[in-house]
Coordinates of C-alpha atoms in Angstrom, one line a residue:
X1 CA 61.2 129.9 143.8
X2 CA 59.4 126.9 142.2
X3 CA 61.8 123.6 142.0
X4 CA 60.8 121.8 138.9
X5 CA 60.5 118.1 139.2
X6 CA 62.5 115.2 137.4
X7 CA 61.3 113.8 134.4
X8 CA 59.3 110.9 134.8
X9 CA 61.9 108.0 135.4
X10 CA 59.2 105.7 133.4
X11 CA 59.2 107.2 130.1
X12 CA 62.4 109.3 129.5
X13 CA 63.4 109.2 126.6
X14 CA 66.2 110.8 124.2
X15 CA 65.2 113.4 121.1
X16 CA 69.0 114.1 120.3
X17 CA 69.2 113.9 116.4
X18 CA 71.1 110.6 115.0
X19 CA 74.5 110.4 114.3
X20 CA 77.3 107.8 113.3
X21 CA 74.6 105.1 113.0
X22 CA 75.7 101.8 111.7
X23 CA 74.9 100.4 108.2
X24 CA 73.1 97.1 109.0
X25 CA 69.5 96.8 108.7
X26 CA 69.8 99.4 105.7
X27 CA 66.8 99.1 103.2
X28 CA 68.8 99.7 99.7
X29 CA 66.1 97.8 97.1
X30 CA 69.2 97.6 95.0
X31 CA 69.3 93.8 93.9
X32 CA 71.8 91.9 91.9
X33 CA 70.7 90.9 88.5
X34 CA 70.7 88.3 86.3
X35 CA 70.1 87.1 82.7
X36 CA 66.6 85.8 82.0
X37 CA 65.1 82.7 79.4
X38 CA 65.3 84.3 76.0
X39 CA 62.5 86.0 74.0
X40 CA 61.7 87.0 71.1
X41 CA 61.4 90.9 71.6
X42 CA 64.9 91.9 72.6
X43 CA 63.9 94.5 74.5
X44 CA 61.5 92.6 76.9
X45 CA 64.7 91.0 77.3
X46 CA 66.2 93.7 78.4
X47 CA 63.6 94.2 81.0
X48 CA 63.8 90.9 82.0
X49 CA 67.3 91.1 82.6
X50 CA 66.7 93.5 85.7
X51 CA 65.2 90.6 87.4
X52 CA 66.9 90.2 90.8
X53 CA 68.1 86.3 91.5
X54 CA 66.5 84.0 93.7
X55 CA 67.6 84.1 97.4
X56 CA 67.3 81.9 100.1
X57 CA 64.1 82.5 102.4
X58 CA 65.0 83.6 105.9
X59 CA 61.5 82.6 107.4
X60 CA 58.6 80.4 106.5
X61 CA 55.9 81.0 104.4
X62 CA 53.1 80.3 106.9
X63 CA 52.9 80.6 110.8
X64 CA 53.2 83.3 113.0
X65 CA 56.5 85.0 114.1
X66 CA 57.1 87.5 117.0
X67 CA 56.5 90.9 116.0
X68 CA 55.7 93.9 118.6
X69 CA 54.3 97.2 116.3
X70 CA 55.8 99.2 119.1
X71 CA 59.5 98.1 118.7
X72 CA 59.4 100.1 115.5
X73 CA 60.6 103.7 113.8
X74 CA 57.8 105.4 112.1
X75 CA 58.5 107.9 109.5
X76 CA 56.3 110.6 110.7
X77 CA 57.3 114.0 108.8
X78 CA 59.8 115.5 106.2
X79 CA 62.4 117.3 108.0
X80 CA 62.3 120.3 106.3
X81 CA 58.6 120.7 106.5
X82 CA 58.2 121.0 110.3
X83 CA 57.0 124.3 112.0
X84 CA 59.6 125.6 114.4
X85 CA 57.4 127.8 116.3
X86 CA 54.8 126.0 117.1
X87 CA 54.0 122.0 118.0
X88 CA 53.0 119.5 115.3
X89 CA 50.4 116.9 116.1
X90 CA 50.2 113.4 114.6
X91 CA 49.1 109.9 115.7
X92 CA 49.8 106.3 115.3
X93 CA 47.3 103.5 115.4
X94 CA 45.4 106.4 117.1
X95 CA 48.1 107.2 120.0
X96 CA 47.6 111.1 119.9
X97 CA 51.9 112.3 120.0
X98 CA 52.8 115.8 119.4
X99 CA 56.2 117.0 118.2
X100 CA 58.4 120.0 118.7
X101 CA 61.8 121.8 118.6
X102 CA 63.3 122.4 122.3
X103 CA 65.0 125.0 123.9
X104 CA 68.3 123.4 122.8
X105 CA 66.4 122.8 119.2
X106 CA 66.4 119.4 119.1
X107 CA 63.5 117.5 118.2
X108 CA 61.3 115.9 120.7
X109 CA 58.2 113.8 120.9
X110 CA 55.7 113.9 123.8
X111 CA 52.0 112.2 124.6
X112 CA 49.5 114.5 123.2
X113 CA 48.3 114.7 126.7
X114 CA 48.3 117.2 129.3
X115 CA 48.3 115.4 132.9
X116 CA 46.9 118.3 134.3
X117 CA 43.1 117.9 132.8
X118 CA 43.9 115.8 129.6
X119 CA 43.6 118.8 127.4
X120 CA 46.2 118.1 124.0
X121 CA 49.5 119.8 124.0
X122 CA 49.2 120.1 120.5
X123 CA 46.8 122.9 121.1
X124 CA 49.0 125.4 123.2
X125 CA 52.4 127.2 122.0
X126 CA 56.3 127.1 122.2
X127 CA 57.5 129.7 124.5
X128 CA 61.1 129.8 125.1
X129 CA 61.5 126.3 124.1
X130 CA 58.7 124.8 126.2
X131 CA 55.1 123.6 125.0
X132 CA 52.9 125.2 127.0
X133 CA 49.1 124.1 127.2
X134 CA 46.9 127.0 126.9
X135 CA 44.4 125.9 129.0
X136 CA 45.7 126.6 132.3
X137 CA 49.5 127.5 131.2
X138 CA 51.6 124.6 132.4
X139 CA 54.7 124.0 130.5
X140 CA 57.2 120.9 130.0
X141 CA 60.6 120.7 128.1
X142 CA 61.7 118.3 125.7
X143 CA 62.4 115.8 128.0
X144 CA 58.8 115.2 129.1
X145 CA 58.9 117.1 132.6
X146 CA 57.2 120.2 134.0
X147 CA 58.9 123.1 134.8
X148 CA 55.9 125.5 135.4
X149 CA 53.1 125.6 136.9
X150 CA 51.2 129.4 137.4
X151 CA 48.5 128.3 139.9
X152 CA 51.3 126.5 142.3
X153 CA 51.1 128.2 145.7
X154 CA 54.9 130.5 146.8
X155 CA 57.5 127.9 147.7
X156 CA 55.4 124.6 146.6
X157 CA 57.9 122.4 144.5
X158 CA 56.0 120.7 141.0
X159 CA 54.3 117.3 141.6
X160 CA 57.0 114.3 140.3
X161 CA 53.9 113.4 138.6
X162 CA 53.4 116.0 136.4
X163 CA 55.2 115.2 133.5
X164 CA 54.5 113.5 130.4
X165 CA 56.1 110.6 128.3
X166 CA 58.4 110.8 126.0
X167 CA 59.4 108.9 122.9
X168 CA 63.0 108.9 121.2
X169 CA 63.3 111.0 118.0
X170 CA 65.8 110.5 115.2
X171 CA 66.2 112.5 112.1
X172 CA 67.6 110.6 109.3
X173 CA 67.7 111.5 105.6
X174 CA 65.6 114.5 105.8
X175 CA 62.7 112.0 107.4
X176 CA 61.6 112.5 111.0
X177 CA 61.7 109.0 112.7
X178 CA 59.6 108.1 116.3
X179 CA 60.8 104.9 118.1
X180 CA 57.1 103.3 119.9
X181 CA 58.7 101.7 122.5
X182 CA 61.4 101.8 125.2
X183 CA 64.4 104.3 124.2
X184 CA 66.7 101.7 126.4
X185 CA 65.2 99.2 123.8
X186 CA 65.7 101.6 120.5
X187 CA 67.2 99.7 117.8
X188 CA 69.0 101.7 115.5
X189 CA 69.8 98.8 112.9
X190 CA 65.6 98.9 111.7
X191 CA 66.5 102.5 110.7
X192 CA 66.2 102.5 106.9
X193 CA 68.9 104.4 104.7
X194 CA 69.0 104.6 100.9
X195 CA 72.6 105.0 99.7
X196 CA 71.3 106.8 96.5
X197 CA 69.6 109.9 98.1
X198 CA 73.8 110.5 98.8
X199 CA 75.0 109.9 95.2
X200 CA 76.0 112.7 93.7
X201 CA 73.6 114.7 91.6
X202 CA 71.0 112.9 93.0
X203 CA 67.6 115.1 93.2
X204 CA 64.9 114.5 95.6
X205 CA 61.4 116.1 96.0
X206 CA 59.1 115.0 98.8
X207 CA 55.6 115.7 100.0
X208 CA 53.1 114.6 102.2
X209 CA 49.6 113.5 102.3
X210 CA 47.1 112.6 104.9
X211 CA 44.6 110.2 103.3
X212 CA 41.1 109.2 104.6
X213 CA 42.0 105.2 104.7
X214 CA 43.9 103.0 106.5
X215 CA 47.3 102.1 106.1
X216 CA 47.2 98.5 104.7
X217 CA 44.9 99.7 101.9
X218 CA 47.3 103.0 100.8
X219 CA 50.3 100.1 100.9
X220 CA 48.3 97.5 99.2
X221 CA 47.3 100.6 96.6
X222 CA 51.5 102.1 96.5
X223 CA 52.9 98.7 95.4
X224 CA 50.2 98.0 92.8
X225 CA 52.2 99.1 89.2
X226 CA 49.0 97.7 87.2
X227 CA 46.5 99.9 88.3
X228 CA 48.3 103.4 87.0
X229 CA 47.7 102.9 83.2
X230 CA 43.7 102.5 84.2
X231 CA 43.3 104.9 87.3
X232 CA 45.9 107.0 86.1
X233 CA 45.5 107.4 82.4
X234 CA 47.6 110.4 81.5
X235 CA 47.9 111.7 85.0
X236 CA 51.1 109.7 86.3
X237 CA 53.9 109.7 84.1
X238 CA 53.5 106.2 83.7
X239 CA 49.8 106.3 83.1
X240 CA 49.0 105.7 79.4
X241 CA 45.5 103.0 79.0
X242 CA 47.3 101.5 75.8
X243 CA 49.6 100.6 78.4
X244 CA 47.6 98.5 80.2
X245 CA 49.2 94.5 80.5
X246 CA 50.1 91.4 82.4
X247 CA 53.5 91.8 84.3
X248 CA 55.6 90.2 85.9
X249 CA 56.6 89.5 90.0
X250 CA 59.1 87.6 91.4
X251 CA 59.5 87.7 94.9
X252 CA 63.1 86.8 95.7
X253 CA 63.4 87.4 99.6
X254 CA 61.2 86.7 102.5
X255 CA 61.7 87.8 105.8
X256 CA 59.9 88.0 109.2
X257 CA 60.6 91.9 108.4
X258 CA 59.4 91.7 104.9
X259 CA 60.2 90.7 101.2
X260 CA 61.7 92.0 98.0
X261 CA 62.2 91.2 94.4
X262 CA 61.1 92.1 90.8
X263 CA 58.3 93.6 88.5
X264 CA 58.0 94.8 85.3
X265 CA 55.9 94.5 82.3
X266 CA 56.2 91.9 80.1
X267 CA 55.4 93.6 76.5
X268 CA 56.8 97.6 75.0
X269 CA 55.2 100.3 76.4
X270 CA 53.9 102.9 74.0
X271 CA 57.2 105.0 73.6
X272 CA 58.9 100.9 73.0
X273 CA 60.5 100.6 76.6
X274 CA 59.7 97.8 78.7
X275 CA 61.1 98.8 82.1
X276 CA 62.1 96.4 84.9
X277 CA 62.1 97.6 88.5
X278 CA 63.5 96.0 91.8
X279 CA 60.9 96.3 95.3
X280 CA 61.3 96.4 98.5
X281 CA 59.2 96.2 101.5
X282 CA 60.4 96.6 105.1
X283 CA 58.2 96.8 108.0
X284 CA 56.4 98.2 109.8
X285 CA 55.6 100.5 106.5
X286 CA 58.2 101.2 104.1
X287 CA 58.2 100.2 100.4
X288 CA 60.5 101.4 97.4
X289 CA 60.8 100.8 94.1
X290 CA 64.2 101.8 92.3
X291 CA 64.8 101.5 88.1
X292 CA 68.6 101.8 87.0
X293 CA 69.9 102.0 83.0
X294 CA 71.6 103.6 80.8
X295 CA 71.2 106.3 78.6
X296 CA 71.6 107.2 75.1
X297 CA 75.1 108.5 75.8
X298 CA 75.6 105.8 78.0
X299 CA 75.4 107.2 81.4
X300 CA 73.9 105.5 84.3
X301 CA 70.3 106.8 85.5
X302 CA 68.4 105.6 88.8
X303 CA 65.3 106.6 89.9
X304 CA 64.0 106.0 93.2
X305 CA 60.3 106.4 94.7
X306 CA 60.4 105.5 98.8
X307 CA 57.2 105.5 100.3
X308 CA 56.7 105.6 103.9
X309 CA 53.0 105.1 105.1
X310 CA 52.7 105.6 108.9
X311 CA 49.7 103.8 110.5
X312 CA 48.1 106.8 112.1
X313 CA 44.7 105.4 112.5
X314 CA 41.6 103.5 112.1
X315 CA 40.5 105.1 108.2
X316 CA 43.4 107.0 108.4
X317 CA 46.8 107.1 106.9
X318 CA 50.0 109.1 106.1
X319 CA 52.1 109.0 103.0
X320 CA 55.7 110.7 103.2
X321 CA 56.8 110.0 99.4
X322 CA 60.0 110.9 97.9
X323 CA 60.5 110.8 94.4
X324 CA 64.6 110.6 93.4
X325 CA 66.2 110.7 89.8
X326 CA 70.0 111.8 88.7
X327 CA 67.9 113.0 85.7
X328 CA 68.5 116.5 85.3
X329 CA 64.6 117.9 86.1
X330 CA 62.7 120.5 83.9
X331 CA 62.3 124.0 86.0
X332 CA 59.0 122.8 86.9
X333 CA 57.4 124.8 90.2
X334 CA 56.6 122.4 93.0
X335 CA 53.4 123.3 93.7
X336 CA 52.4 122.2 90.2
X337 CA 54.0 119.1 90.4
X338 CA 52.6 118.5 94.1
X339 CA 49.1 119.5 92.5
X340 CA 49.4 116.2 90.1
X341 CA 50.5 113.9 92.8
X342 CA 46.7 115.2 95.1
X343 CA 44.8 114.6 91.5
X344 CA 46.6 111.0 91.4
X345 CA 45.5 110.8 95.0
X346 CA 42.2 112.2 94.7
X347 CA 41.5 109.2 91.0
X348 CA 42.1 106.4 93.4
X349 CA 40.4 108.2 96.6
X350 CA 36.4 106.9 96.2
X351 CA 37.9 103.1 95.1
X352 CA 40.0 103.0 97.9
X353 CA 37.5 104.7 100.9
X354 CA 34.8 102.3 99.5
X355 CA 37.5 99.4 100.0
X356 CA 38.1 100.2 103.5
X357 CA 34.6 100.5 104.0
X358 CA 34.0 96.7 102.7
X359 CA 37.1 95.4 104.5
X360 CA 35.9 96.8 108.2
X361 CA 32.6 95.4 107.5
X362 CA 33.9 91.7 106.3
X363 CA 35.6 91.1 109.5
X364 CA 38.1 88.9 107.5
X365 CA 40.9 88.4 105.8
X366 CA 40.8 88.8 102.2
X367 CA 41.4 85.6 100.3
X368 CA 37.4 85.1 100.0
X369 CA 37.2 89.2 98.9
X370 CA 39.6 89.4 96.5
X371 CA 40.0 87.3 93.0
X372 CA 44.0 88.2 92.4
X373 CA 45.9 87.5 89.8
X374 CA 49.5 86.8 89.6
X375 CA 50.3 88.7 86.6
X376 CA 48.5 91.5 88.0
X377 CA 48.3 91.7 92.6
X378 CA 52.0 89.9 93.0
X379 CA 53.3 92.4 95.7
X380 CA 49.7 92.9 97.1
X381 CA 49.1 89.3 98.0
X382 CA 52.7 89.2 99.3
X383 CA 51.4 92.1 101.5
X384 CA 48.7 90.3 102.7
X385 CA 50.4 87.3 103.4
X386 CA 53.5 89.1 105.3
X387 CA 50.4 90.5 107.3
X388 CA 49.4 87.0 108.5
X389 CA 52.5 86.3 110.3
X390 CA 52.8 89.6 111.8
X391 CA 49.3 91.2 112.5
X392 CA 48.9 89.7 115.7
X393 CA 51.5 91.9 116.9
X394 CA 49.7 94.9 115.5
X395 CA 46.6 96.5 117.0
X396 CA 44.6 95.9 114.7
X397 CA 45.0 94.3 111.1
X398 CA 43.6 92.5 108.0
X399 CA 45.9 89.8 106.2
X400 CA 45.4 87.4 103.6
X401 CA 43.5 84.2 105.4
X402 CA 43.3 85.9 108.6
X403 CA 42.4 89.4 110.3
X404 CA 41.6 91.5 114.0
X405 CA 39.5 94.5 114.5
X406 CA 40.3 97.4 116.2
X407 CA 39.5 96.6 120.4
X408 CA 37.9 99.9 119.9
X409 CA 36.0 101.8 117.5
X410 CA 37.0 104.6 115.5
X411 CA 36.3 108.6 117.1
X412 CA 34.9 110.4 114.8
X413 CA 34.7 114.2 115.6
X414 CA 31.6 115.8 114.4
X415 CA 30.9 118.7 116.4
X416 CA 31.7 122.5 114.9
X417 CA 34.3 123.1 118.0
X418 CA 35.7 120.1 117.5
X419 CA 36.4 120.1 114.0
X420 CA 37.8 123.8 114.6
X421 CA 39.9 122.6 117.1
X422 CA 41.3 119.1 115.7
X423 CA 42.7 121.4 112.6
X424 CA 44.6 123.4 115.0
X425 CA 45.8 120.1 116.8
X426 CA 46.3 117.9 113.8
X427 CA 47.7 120.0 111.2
X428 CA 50.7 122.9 111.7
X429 CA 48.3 125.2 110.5
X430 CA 45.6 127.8 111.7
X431 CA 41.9 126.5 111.1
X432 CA 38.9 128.7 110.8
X433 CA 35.4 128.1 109.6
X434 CA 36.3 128.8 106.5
X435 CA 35.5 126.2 103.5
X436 CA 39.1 126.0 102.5
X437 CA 40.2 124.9 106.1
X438 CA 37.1 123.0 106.8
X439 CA 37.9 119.6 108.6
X440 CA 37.5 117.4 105.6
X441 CA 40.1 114.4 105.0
X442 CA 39.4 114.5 101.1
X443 CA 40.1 118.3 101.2
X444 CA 43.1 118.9 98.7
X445 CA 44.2 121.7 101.0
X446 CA 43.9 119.7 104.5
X447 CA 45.2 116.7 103.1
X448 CA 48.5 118.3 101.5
X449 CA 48.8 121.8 101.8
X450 CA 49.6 122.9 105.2
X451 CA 52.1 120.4 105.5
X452 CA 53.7 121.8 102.9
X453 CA 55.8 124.9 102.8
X454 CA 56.4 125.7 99.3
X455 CA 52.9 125.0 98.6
X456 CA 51.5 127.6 101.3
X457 CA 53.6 130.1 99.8
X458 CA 52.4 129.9 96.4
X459 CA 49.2 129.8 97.5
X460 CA 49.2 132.6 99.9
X461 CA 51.3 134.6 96.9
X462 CA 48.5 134.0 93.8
X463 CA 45.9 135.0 96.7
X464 CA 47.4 138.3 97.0
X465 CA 48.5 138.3 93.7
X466 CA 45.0 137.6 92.6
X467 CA 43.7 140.6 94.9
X468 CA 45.9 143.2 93.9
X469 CA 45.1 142.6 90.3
X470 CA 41.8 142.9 90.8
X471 CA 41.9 146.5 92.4
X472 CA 44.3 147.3 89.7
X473 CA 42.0 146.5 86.9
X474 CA 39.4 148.4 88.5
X475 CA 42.1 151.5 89.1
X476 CA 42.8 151.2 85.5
X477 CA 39.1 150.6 84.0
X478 CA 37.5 154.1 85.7
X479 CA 41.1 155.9 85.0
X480 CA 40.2 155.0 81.4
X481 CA 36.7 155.6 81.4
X482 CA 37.3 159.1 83.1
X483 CA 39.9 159.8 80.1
X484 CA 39.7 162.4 77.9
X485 CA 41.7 161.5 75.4
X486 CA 40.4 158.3 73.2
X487 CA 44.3 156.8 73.6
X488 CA 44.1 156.6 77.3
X489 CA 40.9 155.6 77.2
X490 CA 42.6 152.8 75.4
X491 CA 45.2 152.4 77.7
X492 CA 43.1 151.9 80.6
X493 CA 41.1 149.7 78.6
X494 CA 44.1 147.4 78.0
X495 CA 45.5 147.4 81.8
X496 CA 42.4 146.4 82.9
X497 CA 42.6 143.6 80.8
X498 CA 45.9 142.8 81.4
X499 CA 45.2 142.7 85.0
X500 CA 42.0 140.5 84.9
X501 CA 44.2 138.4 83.1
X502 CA 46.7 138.1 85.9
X503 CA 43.9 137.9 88.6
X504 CA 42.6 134.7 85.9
X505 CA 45.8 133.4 85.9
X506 CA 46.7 133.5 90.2
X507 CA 43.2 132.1 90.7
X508 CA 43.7 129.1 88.9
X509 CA 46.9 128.5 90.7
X510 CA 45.3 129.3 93.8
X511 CA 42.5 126.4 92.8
X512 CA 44.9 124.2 92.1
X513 CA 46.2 123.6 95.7
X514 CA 42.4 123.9 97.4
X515 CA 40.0 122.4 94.9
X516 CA 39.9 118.9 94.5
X517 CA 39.8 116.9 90.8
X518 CA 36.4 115.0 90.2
X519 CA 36.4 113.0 87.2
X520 CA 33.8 113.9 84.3
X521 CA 31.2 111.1 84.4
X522 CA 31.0 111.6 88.6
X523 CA 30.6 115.5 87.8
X524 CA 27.0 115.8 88.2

């Protein structure tokens, strides 16, 4: 009998689920208030009034301060979205990392690395709780070591050195977290937690997005409120052009770990509202915005957006975003609403590719790029300039006045095999040749839907829907042309309709969750 061998002493590491953890370091976004200078419209006043007070500055403006990207939690997937039968591939700042449930079903996190012939786990299969790799069958366990080996002679005991390392898992608040470095050095306290996704009535919907740019740019895009009336005229909500207007920032917190404050628009929107919202940004890549008042019958109303942008790579990004409200919501199907939030993606996708594309090539930081304006780029700039003190602890960044390339350059997989087999390893989802699965990061379906289990379903149910309407329609059209009688003939007639109809109707669902929006004037 085969003895299996420890785990490697080096990089154990802990994927039990988190439990009990302590409040500090807690990332609320839920700021005092108080009353601003008067104005003449009382209800900019109103909006005004949201403003969060000045507090005192923790760090300085300029310089450098310690920072280590690996003594982080990333968020890197939505709880209730990851496959339990089979492993889930991701990266950060290009580390390949695969996750999957145990033999106990916990949650663990492994380098996407056989050490057998370097072949990803992310490939192979869960078999009884272990991740096999399918190329020559060796399987570990959660904790990183080996405990088979098929081509090991009778007797022989598995090398110590065949194991791989492991990073510490927690799963808080329906988000999967991954801890970089040491687990001895895991610091629970950077763990962010949002007291209202606990309030009572409090209704959350969350989706994910894989986006062809890097990090700093989807960030820099997130917390920029005055782009949405332009890009996203009467997509977003909050998207009308006669909207457009100067607002205002006030950044009322700095930190070596980030900064916080204010913004809202300065004039009444086109329904008369001028809304104030508080901000929050807390490394390594979380920002929220949260908007609290009262209603016409005087209840209190908050509504929360977190967004959590993992830095998976060079032109590469994740965004896990949660949208909260105690508002009662309309019995809207998710994949519909999902399909807005890709066309949102999709109006800003060519500005921001072409952006990262200009910022790689400057090789610098972008105070000679960019002409900001305060009424317009406040959170951006601070962005930037939080970037500056902290990017040299980053592989790779671009700040404000200064910046550092990648050491290395971008893979880009080209060949057919490849690209069949990164789908398999980078999405939890089977690829095939097939347009709709084709490797493309601005594919609507690559980008959103297989990491997303509602929107699978509806798509695999208006396929089949769409099918069997289709044979239908063709049952009932030669039932009725075959009719004697002219009132069947009818009849048939009118259920073939109906069922074209139907088969009308699933395909247009079906294309929204695999074809992408293109706006007119681009539309050649």
């Amino acid at each position: 009998m085969r003895t299996p061998a420890p785990s490697c002493p080096k990089y154990r590491s802990s994927g039990r689920f988190l439990k009990g953890l302590p409040l500090s370091g807690r990332c609320l976004g839920n700021l005092p208030r108080k009353k601003s200078a008067k104005r003449t419209n009382t209800t900019v006043r109103a909006a005004l009034a949201e403003r969060p007070p000045k507090l005192e500055r923790k760090s300085a403006e300029d310089g450098k301060v310690p920072y280590n990207w690996q003594t982080e939690w990333y968020p890197v997937y939505i709880t209730e979205q990851m496959p339990k039968d089979r492993p889930m591939a991701f990266t950060l700042f290009d580390t390949p990392l695969v996750l999957f449930y145990d033999g106990t079903g916990k949650l663990s996190c492994v380098e996407d690395r056989c050490p057998h012939r370097a072949a990803k786990l992310s490939e192979g299969q869960i078999i009884d709780g272990k991740l096999e790799c399918l190329y020559h069958g060796w399987q570990f366990e959660g904790d990183g070591s080996c405990s088979k080996i098929p081509q090991l002679t009778d007797g022989a005991a598995i090398p110590r050195a065949a194991c791989v390392r492991t990073y510490t898992v927690r799963d808080r608040q329906g988000v999967v977290w991954v801890w970089m470095g040491k687990e001895s050095e895991a610091d629970e306290s950077k763990l962010p937690y949002w007291n209202d996704l606990d309030m009572e009535g409090f209704r959350v919907d969350s989706h994910i997005h894989d986006l062809p740019y890097d990090s700093g740019i989807l960030l820099e895009n997130l917390m920029d409120p005055a782009h949405i009336p332009i890009s996203h005229d009467k997509t977003d909500p909050n998207g009308r052009r006669e909207d457009a207007q100067a607002l205002w920032f006030d950044v009322t917190e700095r930190t070596d770990r980030g900064f916080a404050g204010g913004f809202g628009m300065t004039k009444p929107r086109a329904d008369g509202t001028v809304p104030g919202f508080t901000g929050r940004f807390v490394a390594p890549c979380v920002f929220n915005s949260r908007r609290e008042w009262v209603d016409k019958k005087g209840n209190k109303v908050v509504s929360l957006a977190l967004i959590l942008c993992p830095p998976t790579g060079q032109g590469k990004s994740r965004l896990i975003i949660r949208f909260g409200s105690t508002l009662k919501m309309p019995p809207i199907p998710k994949f519909f609403i999902h399909s807005i939030g890709c066309k949102v993606f999709e109006q800003d996708m060519g500005l921001l590719s072409s952006q990262n594309e200009l910022l790689v090539k400057a090789n610098q930081g972008v105070k000679d790029l960019y002409l900001p304006l305060k009424s317009s780029d406040g959170w951006v700039i601070e962005y930037r300039k939080w970037l500056d003190k902290v990017g040299h602890g980053m592989p790779y960044y671009t700040g404000y006045s200064t910046f550092s390339p990648p050491r290395a350059p971008a893979v880009v997989d080209q060949a057919p095999v490849g690209s069949v087999a990164a789908i398999a390893a980078n999405n939890p989802a089977f690829g095939s040749l097939g347009a709709q699965y084709a490797l493309d990061p601005t594919n609507r379906y690559i980008r959103h839907v297989v990491h997303c289990k509602d929107c699978r379903k509806s798509l695999k149910t208006a396929q089949t829907l769409r099918s069997a309407a289709l044979v239908l329609a063709a049952i009932s059209g030669l039932a009725g042309i075959a009719a004697a009688q002219k009132s069947a003939r009818i009849w048939g007639a009118a259920g073939a309709g109906a069922c074209l109809l139907v088969a009308w109707g699933a395909a247009k669902v079906a294309e929204l969750l695999t074809t992408n929006f293109v706006r007119d004037h681009r539309k050649l």
